[in-house]
């Protein structure tokens, strides 16, 4: 039986995100617009007998960096070689770019065979959060006026600029809230809280210090007091782990951050929450 591999439509991206939810990855309720803005040609599906059989994403942020995700084959079509064909096609689309991914731990060896090297683990912490919103006027809702500064600040923590992605990701709405901490007109940290299929996730959470990260975290978590909140931290950041433990959050999931090509030198000590396991 033949299958066709092609770019996904915007509606099919919604279906792919539903698949991710079924895999237990807990995507946000309104993630698709930001994912699509990042690279509308970065999503593929395999189709067989008029059914979606598999998916993969290869989001190209710029000429030097891309991130791979949504690598899923529907249960009825597994072990038929469809996924591996999609994998090869996505990597070919990356060209000479460095490619990052967050892989489930069990698949590390498979990724290694394709030239990916482990950089560090990411650990998802979760728990019922009961915090009081911190006082002060330097913690403010992200507004359009902050965007140019925020996009520049975000670049410090990422291998590439994310202008289009962040413009959507940081858009305030019914299911999400973003906070920036400003000191003397400069950004000291920022974060986003979003409603997910289960509870809420905070990410990104980037900060100049543990104190600042704690303030932004509490400002966001207080919005959903008494609800389950998840934070995906880079395992080497001991301050991020201390933050999670301070609020009785427990490890619930782990992935391997791997790169094909030269791994970017990121300031992990200031990364308290990665954006999302699905898209990096």
Coordinates of C-alpha atoms in Angstrom, one line a residue, residues 12-104:
X12 CA -4.3 19.2 10.1
X13 CA -1.9 20.9 12.5
X14 CA -4.9 20.8 15.0
X15 CA -5.2 17.1 14.4
X16 CA -1.5 16.6 15.0
X17 CA -1.7 18.5 18.3
X18 CA -4.6 16.1 19.2
X19 CA -2.3 13.2 18.5
X20 CA 0.4 14.8 20.8
X21 CA -2.3 15.0 23.5
X22 CA -3.0 11.3 23.1
X23 CA 0.7 10.5 23.5
X24 CA 0.5 12.2 26.9
X25 CA 2.5 15.3 25.9
X26 CA -0.1 17.7 27.2
X27 CA -0.1 20.5 24.6
X28 CA -1.7 23.9 25.3
X29 CA -5.3 24.6 24.3
X30 CA -4.3 27.4 21.9
X31 CA -0.8 26.4 20.7
X32 CA -1.5 25.9 17.1
X33 CA -1.5 29.6 16.0
X34 CA 2.0 30.2 17.4
X35 CA 3.3 26.9 16.0
X36 CA 2.0 27.8 12.5
X37 CA 3.4 31.3 12.7
X38 CA 6.8 29.9 13.4
X39 CA 7.0 28.1 10.1
X40 CA 3.8 27.3 8.1
X41 CA 5.7 24.9 5.9
X42 CA 7.3 23.1 8.9
X43 CA 4.7 20.4 9.3
X44 CA 4.3 17.1 7.3
X45 CA 1.8 14.3 7.3
X46 CA 1.8 10.9 5.7
X47 CA -1.6 9.9 4.2
X48 CA -2.7 6.4 3.4
X49 CA -6.1 5.4 2.2
X50 CA -7.3 8.9 2.8
X51 CA -6.3 8.7 6.5
X52 CA -3.6 10.5 8.3
X53 CA -1.0 7.9 9.1
X54 CA 2.0 9.9 10.6
X55 CA 3.2 13.4 11.3
X56 CA 6.5 15.3 11.9
X57 CA 7.5 18.9 12.3
X58 CA 10.8 20.6 11.3
X59 CA 10.4 24.2 12.2
X60 CA 13.1 26.4 10.6
X61 CA 13.7 29.5 12.8
X62 CA 16.4 30.9 10.5
X63 CA 19.1 29.7 8.1
X64 CA 21.1 28.1 10.9
X65 CA 18.7 26.5 13.3
X66 CA 15.6 24.2 13.2
X67 CA 13.7 22.2 15.7
X68 CA 12.1 18.8 15.1
X69 CA 9.0 17.5 16.9
X70 CA 5.5 16.0 16.5
X71 CA 7.2 12.7 15.4
X72 CA 4.1 10.5 15.7
X73 CA 2.8 7.5 13.8
X74 CA -0.9 6.6 14.3
X75 CA -1.2 3.2 16.1
X76 CA -2.8 1.5 13.0
X77 CA 0.2 2.4 10.8
X78 CA 3.2 1.7 13.0
X79 CA 6.0 -0.6 12.0
X80 CA 5.4 -0.1 8.3
X81 CA 8.3 2.2 7.6
X82 CA 6.2 5.3 7.2
X83 CA 7.7 7.1 10.2
X84 CA 11.3 6.6 9.1
X85 CA 10.5 7.9 5.7
X86 CA 9.1 11.1 7.2
X87 CA 12.1 11.4 9.5
X88 CA 14.4 11.3 6.5
X89 CA 12.3 13.9 4.6
X90 CA 12.3 16.3 7.6
X91 CA 16.0 16.1 8.1
X92 CA 16.6 16.7 4.4
X93 CA 14.5 19.8 4.7
X94 CA 16.8 21.1 7.4
X95 CA 19.7 21.3 5.0
X96 CA 22.9 22.3 6.9
X97 CA 21.0 23.8 9.8
X98 CA 21.7 22.6 13.4
X99 CA 18.6 20.6 14.4
X100 CA 17.4 20.3 18.0
X101 CA 14.8 17.9 19.4
X102 CA 13.3 16.8 22.7
X103 CA 13.1 13.1 22.5
X104 CA 11.6 10.5 24.9

